[in-house]
Short mmCIF file of C-alpha atoms in Angstrom, two decimals:
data_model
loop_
_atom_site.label_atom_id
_atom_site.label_comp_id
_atom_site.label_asym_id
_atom_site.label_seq_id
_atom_site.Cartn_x
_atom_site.Cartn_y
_atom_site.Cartn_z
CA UNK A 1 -19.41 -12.38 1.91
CA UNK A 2 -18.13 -10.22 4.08
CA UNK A 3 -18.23 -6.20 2.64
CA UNK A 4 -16.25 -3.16 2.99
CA UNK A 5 -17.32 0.31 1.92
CA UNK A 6 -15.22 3.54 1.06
CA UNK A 7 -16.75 6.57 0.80
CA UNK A 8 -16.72 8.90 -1.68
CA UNK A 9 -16.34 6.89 -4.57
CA UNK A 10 -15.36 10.29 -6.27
CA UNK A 11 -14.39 13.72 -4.94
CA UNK A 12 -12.61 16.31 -6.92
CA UNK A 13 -10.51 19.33 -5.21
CA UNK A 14 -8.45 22.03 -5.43
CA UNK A 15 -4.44 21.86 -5.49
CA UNK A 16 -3.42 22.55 -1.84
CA UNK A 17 -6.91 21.22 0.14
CA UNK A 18 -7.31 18.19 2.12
CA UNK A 19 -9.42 15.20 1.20
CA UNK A 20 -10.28 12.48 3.77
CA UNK A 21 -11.57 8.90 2.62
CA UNK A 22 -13.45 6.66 4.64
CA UNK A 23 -12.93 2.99 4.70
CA UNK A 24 -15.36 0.73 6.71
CA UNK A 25 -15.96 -2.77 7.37
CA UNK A 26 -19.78 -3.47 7.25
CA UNK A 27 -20.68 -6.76 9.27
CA UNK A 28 -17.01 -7.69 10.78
CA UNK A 29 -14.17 -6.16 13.01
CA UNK A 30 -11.18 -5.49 11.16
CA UNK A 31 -7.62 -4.82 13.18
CA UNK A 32 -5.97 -4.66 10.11
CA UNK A 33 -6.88 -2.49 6.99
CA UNK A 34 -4.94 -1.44 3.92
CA UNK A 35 -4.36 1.52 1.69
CA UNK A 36 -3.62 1.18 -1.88
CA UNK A 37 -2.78 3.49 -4.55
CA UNK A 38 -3.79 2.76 -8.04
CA UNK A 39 -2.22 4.57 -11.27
CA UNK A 40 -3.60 4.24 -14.53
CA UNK A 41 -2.95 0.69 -16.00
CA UNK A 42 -0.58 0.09 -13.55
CA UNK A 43 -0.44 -2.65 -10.54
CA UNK A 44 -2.04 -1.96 -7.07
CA UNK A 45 0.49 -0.78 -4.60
CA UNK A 46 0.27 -0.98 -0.88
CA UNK A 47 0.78 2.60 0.60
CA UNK A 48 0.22 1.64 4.47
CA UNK A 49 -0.99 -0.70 6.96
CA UNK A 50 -3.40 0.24 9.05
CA UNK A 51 -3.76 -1.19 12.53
CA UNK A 52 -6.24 -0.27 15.21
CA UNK A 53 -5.27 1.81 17.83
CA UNK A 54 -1.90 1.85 16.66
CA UNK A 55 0.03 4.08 14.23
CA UNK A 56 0.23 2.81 10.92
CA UNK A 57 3.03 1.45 9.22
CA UNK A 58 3.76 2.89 5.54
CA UNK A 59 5.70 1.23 2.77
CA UNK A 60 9.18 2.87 2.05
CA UNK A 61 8.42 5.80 -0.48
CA UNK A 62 5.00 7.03 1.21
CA UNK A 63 4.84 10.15 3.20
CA UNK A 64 3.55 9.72 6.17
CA UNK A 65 2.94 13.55 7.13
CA UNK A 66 0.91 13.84 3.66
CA UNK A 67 -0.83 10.77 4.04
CA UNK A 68 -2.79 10.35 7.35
CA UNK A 69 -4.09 7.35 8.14
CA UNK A 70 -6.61 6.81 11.53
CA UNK A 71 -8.00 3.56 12.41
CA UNK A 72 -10.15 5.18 15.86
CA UNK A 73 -12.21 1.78 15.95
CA UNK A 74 -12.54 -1.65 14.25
CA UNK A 75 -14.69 -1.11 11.85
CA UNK A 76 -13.30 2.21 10.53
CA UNK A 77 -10.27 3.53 8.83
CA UNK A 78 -9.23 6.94 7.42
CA UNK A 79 -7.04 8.11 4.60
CA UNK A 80 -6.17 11.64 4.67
CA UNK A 81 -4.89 13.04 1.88
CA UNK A 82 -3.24 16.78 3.02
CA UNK A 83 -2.45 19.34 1.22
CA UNK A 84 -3.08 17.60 -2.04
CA UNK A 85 -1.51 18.30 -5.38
CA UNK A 86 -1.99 16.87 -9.14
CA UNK A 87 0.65 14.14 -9.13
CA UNK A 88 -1.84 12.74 -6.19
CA UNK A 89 -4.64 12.30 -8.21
CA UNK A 90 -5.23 8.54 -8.47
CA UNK A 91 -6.92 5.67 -7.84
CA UNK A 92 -7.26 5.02 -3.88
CA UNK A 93 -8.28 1.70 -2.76
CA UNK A 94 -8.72 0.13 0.81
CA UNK A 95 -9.19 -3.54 1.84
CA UNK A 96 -9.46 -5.80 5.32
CA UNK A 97 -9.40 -9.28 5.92
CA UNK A 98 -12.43 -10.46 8.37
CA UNK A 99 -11.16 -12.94 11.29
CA UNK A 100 -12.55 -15.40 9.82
CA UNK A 101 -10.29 -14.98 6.33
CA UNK A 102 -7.89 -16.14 8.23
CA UNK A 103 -7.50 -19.48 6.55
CA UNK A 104 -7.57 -18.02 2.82
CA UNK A 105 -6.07 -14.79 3.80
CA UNK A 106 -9.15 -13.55 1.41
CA UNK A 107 -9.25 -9.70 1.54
CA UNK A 108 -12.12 -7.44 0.86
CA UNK A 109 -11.90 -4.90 -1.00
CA UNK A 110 -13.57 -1.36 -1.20
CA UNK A 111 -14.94 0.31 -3.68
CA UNK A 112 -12.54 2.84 -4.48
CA UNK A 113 -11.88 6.40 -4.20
CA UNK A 114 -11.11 8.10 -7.47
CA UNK A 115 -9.39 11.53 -6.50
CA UNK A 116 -8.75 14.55 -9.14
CA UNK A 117 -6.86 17.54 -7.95
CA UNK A 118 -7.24 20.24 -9.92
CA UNK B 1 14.14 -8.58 -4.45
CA UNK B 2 10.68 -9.86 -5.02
CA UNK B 3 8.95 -10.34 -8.27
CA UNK B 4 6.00 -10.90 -10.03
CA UNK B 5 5.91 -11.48 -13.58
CA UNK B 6 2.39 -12.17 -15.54
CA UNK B 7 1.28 -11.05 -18.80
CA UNK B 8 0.75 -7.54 -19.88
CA UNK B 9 -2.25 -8.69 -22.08
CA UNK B 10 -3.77 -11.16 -23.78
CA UNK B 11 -6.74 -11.64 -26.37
CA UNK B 12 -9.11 -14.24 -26.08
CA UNK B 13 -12.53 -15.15 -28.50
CA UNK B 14 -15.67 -16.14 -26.76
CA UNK B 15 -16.44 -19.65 -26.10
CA UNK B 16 -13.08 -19.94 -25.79
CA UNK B 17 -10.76 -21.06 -22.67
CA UNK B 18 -7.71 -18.87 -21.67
CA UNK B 19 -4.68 -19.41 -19.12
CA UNK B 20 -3.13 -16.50 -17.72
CA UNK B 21 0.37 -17.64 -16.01
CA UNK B 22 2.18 -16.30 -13.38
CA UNK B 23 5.54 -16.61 -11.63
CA UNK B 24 7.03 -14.93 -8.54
CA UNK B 25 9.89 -14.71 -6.34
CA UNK B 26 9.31 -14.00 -3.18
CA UNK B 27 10.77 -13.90 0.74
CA UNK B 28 8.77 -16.95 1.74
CA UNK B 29 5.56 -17.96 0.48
CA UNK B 30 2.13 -17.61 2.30
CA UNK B 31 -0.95 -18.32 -0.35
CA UNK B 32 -1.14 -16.67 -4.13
CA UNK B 33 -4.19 -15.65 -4.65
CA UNK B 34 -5.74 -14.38 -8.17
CA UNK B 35 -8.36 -11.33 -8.45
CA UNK B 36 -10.36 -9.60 -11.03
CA UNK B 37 -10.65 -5.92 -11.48
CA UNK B 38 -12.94 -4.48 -14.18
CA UNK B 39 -11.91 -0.95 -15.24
CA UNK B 40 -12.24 1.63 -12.77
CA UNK B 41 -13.26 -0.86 -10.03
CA UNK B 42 -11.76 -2.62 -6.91
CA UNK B 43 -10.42 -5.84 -7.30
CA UNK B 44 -12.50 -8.89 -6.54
CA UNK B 45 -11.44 -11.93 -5.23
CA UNK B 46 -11.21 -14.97 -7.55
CA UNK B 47 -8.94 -17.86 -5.72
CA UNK B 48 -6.48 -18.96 -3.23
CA UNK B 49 -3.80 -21.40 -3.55
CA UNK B 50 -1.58 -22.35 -0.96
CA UNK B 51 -0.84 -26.06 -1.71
CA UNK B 52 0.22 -27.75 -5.15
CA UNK B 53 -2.36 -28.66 -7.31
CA UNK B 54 -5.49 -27.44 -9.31
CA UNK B 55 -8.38 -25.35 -7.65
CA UNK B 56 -11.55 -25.35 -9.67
CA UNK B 57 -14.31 -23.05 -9.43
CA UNK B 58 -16.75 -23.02 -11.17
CA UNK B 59 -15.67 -21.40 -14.92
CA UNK B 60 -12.39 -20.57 -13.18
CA UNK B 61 -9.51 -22.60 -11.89
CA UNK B 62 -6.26 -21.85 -10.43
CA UNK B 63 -3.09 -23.83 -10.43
CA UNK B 64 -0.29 -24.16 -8.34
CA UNK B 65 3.85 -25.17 -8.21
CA UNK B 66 5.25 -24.13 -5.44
CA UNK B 67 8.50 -25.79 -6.33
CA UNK B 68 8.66 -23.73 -9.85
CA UNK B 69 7.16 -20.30 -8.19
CA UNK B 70 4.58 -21.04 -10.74
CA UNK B 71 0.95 -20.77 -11.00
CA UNK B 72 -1.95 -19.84 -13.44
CA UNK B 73 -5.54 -19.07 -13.89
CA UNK B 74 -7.69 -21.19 -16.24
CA UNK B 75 -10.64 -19.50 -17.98
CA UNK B 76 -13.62 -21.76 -19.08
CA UNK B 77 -15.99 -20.65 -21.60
CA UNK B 78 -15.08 -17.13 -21.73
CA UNK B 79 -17.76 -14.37 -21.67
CA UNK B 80 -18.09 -10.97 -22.54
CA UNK B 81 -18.05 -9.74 -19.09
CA UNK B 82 -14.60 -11.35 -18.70
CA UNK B 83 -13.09 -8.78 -20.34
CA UNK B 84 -11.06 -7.51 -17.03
CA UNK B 85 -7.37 -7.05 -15.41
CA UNK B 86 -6.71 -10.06 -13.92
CA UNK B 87 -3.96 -9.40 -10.58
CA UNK B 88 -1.64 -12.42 -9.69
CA UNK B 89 -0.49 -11.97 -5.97
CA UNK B 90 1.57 -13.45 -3.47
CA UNK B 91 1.77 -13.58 0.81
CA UNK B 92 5.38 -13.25 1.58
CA UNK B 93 6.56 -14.25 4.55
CA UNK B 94 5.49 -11.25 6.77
CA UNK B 95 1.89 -11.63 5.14
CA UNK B 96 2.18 -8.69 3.02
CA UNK B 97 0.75 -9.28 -0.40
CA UNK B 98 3.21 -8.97 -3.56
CA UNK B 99 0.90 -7.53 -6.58
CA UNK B 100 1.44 -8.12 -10.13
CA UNK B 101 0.86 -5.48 -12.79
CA UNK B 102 -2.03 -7.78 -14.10
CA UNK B 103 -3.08 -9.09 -17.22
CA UNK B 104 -5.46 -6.97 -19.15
CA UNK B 105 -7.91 -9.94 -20.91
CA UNK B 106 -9.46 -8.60 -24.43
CA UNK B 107 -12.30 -11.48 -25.40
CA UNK B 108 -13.35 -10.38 -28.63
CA UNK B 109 -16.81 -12.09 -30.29
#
């Protein structure tokens, strides 16, 4: 099936840096990729949409100017985290649905980005 | 608004078969689709219903009423490793997907 890949799987900072994610779509072209934020035992929640060569659009809550999101090509999209704090430690997760999903709608996920600020 | 309701958790023995239900209320209705997450992981895709009526896969079926905003996932001859969150979602009518807060699944020996 098709795969997506997010890189670092961990990373651990200090209050104030910036942390950028990486989310990439291995062997298919994805227009459209999502950011989700994951709490502890909670549900996943859709942060922003990410659309290539476009600006993305955010769900009503999410900062745009502390969450930067870059989708330069089709097969990669970027999550930046600025200026990050404690409260934004989480769980960050991206997926994209291949072209060919389009039938099931069937979204691949990445692996997941655990980030700690300290 | 729009709403998914499932199961916080649920406890299962091995061997055994489960059904986790879900309902929702939603703007408009584009697929549900069920996934697995294991702790600390990214969800994985399990089915897709858009129609009425039973999907079976393997160990794992999903069912579907679109009429009663109803649907669950069936759970054949549960394993250890099926000891996971299990995330009820729905495509609303501008394709975004509605999560649940998933059902945590204990299967105990």
């Amino acid at each position: 099936g098709a795969v997506v890949s997010q890189h670092p799987s961990w990373v651990i900072c200090k209050s104030g840096t910036s942390v950028k994610i990486e989310c990439r779509s291995l062997d298919f072209q994805a227009t459209t990729m999502f950011w989700y934020r994951q709490f502890p035992k909670q549900s996943l929640m859709l942060m922003a949409t990410s659309n290539e060569g476009s600006k993305a659009t955010y769900e009503q809550g999410v900062e745009k100017d502390k969450f930067l999101i870059n989708h330069a090509s089709l097969t990669l999209s970027t999550l930046t985290v600025t200026s990050a704090h404690p409260e934004d430690s989480s769980f960050y997760i991206c997926s994209a649905r291949p072209p060919s999903g389009g039938d099931t709608g069937e979204l691949f996920f990445g692996e997941g980005s655990r980030l700690t600020v300290l | 608004g729009q709403n998914i309701d499932q199961p916080t958790e649920m406890t299962a023995t091995e061997g055994a078969i489960v059904q986790i239900n879900c309902t929702y209320q939603t703007s408009g209705f584009n697929g549900l689709f069920w996934y697995q997450q294991h702790a600390g992981e990214a969800p994985t895709f399990l089915s897709y219903n858009v129609l009425d009526g039973l999907e079976e896969k393997g160990r794992f079926s999903s069912f579907l009423s679109r009429s009663k905003g109803y649907s669950y996932l069936l759970l054949k001859e549960l394993q250890m490793k099926d000891s996971a969150s299990y995330l009820c979602a729905v495509m609303d009518s501008n394709y975004q997907l509605i999560w649940g807060a998933g059902t945590k699944l204990i299967i105990k020996p």
